XYZ file of N, CA, C and O in Angstrom:
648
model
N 107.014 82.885 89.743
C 106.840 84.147 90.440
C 107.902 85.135 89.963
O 108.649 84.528 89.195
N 108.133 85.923 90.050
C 108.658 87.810 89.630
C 109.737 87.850 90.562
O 109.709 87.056 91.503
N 110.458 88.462 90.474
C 111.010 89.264 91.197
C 110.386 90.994 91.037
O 110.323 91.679 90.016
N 110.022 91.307 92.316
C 109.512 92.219 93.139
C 110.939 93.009 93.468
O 111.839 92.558 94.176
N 110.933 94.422 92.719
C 111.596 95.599 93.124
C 110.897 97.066 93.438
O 110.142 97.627 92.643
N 111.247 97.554 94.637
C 110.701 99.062 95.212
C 111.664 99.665 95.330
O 112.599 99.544 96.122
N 111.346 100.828 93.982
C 112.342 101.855 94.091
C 111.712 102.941 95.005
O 110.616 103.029 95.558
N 112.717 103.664 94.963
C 112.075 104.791 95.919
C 113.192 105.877 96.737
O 114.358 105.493 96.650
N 113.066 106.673 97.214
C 113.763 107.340 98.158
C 113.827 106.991 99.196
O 114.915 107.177 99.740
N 112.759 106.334 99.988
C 112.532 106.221 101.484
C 112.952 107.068 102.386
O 113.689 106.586 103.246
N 112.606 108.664 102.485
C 112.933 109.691 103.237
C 111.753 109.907 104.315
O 110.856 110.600 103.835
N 111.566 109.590 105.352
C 111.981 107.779 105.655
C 111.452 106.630 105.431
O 110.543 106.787 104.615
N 111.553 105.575 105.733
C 111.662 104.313 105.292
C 109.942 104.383 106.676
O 110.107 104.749 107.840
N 108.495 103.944 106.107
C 107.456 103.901 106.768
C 106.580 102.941 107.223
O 106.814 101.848 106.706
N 105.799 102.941 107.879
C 104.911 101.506 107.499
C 104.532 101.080 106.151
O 104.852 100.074 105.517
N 103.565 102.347 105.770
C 103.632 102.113 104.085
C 104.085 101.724 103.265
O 103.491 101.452 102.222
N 105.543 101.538 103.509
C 106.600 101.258 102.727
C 106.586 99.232 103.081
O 106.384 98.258 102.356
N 106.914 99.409 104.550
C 106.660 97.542 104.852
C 105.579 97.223 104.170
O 105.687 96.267 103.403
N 104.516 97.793 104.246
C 103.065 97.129 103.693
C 103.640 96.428 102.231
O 103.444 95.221 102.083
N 104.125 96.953 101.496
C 104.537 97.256 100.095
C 105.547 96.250 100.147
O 105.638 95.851 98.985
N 106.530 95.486 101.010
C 107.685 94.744 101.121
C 106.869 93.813 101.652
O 107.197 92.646 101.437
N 105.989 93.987 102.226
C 105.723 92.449 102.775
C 104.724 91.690 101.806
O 104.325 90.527 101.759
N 104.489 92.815 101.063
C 103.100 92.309 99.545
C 103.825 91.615 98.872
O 103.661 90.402 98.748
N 104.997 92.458 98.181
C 105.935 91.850 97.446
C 106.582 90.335 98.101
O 106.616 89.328 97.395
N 106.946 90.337 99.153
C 107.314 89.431 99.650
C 106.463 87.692 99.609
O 106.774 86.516 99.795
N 105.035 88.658 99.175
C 104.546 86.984 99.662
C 104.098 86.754 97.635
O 103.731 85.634 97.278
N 104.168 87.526 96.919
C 104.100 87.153 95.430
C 105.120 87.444 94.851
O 104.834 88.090 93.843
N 106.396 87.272 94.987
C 107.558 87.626 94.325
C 108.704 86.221 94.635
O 108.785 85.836 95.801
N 109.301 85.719 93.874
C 110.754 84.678 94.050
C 111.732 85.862 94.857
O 112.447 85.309 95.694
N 111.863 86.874 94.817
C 113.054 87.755 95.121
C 111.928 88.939 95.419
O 110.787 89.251 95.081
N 112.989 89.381 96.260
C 112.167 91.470 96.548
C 113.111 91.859 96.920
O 113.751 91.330 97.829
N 113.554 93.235 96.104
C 114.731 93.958 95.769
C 114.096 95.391 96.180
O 113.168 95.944 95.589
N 114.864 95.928 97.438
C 114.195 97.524 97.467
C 115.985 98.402 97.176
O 117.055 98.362 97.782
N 115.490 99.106 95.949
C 116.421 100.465 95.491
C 116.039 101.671 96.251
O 114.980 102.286 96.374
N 117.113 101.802 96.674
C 117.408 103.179 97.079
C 117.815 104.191 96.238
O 119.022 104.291 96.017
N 116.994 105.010 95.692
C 117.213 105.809 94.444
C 117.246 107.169 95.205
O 116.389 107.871 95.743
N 119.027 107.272 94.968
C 119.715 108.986 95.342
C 120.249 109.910 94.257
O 120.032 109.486 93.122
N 120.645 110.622 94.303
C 121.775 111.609 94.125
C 122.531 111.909 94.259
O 122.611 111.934 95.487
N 123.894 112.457 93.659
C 125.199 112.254 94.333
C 125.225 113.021 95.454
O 126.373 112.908 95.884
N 124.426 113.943 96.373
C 124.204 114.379 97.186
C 122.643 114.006 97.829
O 122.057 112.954 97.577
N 121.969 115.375 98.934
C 121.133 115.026 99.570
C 120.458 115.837 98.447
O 121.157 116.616 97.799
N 118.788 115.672 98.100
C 117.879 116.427 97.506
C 117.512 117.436 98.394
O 117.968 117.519 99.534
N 116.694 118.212 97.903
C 116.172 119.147 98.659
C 115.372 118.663 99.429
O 115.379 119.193 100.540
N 114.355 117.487 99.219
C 113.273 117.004 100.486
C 114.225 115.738 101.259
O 113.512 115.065 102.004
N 115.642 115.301 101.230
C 115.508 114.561 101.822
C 116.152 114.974 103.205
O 116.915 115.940 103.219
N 115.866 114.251 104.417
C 116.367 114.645 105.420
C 117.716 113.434 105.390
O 118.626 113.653 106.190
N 117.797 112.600 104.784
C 118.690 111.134 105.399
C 119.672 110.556 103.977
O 119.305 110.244 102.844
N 120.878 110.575 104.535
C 121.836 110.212 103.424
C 121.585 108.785 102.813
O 120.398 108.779 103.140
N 121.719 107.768 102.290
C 121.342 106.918 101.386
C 121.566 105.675 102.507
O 120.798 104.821 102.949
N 123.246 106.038 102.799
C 123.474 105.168 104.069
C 122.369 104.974 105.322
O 121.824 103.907 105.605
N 122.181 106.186 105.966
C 120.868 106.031 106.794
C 119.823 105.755 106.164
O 118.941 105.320 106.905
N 119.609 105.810 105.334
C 118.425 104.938 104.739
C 118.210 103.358 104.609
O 117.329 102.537 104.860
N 119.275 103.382 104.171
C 120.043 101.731 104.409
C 119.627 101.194 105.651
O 118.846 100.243 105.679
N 120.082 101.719 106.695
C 120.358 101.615 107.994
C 119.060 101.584 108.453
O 118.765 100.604 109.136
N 118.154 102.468 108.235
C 116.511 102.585 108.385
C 115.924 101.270 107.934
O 115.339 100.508 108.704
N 116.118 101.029 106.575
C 115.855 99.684 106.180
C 115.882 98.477 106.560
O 115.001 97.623 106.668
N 117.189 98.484 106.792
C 117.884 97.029 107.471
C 116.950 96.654 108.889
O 116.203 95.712 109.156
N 117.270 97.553 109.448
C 116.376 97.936 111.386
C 115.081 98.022 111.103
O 114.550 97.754 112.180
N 114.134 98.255 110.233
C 112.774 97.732 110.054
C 112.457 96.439 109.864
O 111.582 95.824 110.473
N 113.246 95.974 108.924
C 113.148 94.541 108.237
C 113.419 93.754 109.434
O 112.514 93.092 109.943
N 114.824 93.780 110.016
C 115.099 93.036 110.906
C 113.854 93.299 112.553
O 113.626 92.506 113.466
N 113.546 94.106 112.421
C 112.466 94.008 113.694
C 111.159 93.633 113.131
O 110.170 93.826 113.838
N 111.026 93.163 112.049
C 109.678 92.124 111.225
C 110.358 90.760 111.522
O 109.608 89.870 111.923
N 111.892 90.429 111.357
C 111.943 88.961 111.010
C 112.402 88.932 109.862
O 113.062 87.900 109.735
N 112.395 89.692 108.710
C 111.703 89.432 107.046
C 113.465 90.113 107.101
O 113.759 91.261 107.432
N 114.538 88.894 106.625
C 115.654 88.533 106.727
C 116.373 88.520 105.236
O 117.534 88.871 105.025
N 115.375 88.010 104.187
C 115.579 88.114 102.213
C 115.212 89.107 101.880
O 114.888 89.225 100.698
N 115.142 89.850 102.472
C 114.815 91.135 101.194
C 116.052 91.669 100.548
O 116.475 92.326 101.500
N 116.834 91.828 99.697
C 117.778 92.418 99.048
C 117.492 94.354 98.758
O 116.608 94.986 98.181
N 118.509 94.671 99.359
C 118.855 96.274 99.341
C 119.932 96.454 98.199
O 120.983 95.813 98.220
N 119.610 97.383 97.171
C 120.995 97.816 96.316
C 120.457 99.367 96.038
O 119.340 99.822 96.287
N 121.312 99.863 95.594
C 121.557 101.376 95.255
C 121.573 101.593 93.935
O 121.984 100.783 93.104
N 120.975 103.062 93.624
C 120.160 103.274 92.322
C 120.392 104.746 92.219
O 119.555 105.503 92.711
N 121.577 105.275 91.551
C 121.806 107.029 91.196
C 120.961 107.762 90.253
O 120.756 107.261 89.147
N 120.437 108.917 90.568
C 119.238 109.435 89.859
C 120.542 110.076 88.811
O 121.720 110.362 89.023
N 119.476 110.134 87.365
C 119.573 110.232 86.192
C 119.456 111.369 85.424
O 118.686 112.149 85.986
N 119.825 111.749 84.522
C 118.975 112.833 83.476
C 118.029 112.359 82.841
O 116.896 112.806 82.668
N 118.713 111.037 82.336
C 117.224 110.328 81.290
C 116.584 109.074 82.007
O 117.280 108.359 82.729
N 115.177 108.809 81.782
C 114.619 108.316 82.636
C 114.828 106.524 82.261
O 114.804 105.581 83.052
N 115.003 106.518 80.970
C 115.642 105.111 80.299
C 116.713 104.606 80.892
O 116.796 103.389 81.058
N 118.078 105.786 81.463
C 119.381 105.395 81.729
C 118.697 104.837 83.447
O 118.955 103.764 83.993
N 118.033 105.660 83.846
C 118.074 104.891 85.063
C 116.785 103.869 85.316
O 116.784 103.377 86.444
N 115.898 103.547 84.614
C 115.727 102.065 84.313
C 116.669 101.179 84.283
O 116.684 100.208 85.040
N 117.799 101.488 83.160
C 118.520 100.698 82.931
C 119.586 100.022 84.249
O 120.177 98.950 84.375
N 119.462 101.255 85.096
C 120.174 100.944 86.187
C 119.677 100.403 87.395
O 120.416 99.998 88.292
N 118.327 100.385 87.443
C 117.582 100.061 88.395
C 117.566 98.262 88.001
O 117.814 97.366 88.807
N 117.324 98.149 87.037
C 117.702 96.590 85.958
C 118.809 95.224 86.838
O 118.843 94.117 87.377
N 119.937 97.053 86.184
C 121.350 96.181 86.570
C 121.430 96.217 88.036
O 121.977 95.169 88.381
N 121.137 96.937 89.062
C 121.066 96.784 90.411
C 120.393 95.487 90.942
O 120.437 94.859 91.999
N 119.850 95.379 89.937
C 118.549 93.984 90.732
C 118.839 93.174 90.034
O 117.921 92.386 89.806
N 120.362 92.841 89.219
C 120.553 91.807 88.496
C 119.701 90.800 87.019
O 119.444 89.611 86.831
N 119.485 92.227 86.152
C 118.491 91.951 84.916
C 117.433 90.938 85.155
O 117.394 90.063 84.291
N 116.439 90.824 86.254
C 115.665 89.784 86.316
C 114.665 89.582 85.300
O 113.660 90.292 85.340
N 114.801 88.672 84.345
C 113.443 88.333 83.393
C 112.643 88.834 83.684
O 112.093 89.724 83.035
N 112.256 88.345 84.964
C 110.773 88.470 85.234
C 110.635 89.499 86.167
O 109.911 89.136 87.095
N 111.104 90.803 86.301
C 111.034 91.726 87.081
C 109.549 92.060 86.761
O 109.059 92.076 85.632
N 108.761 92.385 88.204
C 107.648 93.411 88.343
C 107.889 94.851 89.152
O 107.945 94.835 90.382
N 107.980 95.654 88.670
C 108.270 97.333 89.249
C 106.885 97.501 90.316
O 105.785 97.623 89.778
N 106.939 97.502 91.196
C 106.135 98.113 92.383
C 106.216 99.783 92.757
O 106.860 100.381 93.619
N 105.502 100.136 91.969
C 105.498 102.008 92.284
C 104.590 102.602 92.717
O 103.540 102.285 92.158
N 104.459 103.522 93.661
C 102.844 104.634 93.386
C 103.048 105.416 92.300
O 102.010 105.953 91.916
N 104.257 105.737 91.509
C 103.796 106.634 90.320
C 103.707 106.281 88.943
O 104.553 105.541 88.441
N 103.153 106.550 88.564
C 102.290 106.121 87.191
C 103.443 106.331 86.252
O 103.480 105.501 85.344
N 104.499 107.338 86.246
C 105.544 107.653 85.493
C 105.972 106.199 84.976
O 105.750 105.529 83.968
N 106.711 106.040 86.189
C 107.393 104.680 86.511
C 107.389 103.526 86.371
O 108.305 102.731 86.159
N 105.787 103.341 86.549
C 105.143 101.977 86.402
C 105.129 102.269 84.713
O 105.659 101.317 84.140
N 104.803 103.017 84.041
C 104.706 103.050 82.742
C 105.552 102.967 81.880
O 105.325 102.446 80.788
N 107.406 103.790 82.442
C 108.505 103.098 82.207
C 109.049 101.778 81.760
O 109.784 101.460 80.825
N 108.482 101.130 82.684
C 108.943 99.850 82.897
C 108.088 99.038 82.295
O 108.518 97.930 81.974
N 106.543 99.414 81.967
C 106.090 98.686 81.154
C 106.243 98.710 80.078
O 106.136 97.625 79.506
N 106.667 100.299 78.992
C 107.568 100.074 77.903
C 108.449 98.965 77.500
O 108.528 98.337 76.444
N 109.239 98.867 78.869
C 110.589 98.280 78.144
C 110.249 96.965 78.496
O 111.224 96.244 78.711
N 108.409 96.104 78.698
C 108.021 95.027 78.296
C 108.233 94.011 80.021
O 108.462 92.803 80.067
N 108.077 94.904 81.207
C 108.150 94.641 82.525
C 107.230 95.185 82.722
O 106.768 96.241 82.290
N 106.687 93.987 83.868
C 105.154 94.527 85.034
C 105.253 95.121 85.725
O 106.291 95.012 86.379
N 104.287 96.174 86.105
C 104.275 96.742 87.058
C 103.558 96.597 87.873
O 102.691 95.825 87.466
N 103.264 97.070 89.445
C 102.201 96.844 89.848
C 102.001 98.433 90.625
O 102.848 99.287 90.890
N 100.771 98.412 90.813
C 100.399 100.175 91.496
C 100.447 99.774 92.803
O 100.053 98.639 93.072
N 100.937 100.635 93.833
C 101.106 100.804 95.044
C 100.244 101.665 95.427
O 100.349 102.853 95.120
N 99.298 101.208 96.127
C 97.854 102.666 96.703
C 98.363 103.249 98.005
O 98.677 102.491 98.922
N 98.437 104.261 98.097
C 98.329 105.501 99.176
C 98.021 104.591 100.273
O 96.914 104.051 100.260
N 98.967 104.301 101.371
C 98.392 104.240 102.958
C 97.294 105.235 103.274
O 97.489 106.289 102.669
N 95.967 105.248 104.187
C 95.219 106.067 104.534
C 96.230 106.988 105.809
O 96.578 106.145 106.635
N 96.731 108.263 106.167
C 96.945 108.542 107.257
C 98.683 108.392 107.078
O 99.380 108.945 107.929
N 99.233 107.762 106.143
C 100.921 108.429 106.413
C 101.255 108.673 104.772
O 101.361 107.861 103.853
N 101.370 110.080 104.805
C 102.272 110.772 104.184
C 103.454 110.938 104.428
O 103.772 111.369 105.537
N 104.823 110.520 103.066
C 106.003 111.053 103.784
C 106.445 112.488 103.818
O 107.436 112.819 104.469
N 105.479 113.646 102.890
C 106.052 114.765 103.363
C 105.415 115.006 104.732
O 105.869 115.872 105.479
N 104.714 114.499 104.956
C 104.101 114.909 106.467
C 104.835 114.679 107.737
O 104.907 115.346 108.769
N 105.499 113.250 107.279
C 106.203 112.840 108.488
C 107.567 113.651 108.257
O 107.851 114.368 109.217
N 108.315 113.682 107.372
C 109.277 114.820 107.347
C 109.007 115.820 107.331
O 109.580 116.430 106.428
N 108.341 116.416 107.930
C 107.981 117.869 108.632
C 107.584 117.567 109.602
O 107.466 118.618 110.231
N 107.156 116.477 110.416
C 107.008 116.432 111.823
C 108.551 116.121 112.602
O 109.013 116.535 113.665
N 109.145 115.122 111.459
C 111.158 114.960 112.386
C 111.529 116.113 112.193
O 112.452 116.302 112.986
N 111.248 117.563 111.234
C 112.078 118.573 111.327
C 111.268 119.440 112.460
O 112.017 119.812 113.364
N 110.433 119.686 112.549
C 109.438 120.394 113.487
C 109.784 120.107 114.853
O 109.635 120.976 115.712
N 110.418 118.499 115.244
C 110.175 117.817 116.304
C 109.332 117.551 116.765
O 109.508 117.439 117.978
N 107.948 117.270 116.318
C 106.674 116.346 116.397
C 106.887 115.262 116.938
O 107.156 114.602 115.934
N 106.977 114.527 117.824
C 107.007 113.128 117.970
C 106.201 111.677 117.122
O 106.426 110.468 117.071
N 105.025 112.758 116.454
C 103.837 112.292 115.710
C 104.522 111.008 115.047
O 104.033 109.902 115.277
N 105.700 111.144 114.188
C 106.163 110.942 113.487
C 106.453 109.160 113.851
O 106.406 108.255 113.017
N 106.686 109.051 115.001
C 107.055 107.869 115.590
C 105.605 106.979 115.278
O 105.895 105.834 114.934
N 104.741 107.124 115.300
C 103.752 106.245 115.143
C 103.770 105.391 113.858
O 103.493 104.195 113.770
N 104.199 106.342 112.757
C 104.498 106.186 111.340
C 105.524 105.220 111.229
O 105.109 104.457 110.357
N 106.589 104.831 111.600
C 107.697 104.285 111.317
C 107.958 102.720 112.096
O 108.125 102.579 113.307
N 107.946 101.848 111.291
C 108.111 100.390 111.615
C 109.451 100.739 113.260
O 110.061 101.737 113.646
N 109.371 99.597 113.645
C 110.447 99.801 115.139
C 111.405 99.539 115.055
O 111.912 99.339 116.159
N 112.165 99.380 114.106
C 113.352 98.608 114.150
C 113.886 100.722 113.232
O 114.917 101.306 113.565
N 113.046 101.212 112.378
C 113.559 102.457 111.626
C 113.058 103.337 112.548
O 113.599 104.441 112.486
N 112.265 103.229 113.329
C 112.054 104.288 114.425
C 113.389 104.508 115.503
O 113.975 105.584 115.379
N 113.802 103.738 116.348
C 115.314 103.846 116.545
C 116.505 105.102 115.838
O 116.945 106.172 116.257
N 116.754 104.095 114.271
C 117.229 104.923 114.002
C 116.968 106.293 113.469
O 118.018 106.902 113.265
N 116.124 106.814 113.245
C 115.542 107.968 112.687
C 116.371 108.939 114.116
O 117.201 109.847 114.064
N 115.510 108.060 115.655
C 115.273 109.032 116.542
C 116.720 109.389 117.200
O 116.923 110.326 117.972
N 117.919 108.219 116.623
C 119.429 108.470 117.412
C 119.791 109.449 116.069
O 120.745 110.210 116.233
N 119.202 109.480 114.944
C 119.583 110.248 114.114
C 119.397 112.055 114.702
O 120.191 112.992 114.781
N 117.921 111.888 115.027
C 117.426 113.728 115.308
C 118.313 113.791 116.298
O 118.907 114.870 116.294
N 118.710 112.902 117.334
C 119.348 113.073 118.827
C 120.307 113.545 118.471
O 120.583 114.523 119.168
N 121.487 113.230 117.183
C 122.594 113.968 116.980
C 122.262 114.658 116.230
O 123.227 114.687 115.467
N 121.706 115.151 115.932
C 121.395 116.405 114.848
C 121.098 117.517 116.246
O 121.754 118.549 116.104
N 120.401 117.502 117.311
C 120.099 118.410 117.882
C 121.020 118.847 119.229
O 120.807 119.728 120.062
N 122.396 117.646 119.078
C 123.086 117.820 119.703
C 124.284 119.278 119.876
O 125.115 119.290 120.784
């Protein structure tokens, strides 16, 4: 079996996203989710890398699903250098398979002679959608988010609107 890595932003961390960890989880030796930032916040993200973390951890742990490995992944100029880093984050696995929705990515990685696999669209959660419902203050948003990252999202807006 592969080791299973999901890069990604997770702005925020969704069901969609578990769907995708728990796939990996049941065809992968290892599942590695990257948190791929910037030395700052981007323009779409609402949540520093740490709260993302933190989002992560508190989903997983309110599944049970206890192995998943979290490491950190700094966005790039060239798209090779941060392959290369996404690699070394997940500890050069032979047998890495890249789990992406974008075709960029998955195609990346199949260059440099690694599987990929396509990640299909959840029906019904978008993450720009749901980050415009936490900035809006939608509550909508809560339906979207595993329970353990719903928590923190919502002590997150609580001090933000404090």
């Amino acid at each position: 079996m592969s080791v299973g890595i999901f890069p990604g932003r997770f702005q925020p961390f969704h069901n969609g996203h578990l769907l995708v960890v728990k796939g990996m989880m049941s065809s992968s030796s290892r599942t590695v989710i990257a948190i791929c930032h910037g030395e700052g916040m981007g323009p779409d993200d609402l949540f520093t890398k740490l709260q993302v973390q933190e989002m992560i951890s508190s989903a997983l742990l309110s599944e049970d699903i206890i192995d998943a490995e979290i490491v950190f992944v700094s966005d790039c100029e060239e798209n090779a250098e941060w392959a290369d880093k996404l690699l070394e984050a997940a500890g050069w696995p032979e047998d890495a398979k890249v789990w992406s929705s974008s075709e960029e990515v998955r195609a990346l990685f199949e260059e440099l002679g690694k599987e990929s696999q396509r990640v299909a669209p959840v029906p019904g959660i978008d993450g720009e959608e749901i980050r415009g419902w936490i900035k809006s203050g939608n509550t909508e948003w809560r339906t979207k988010l595993p329970g353990g990252a719903i928590d923190v999202v919502q002590n997150l807006v609580d001090s933000m609107n404090k």
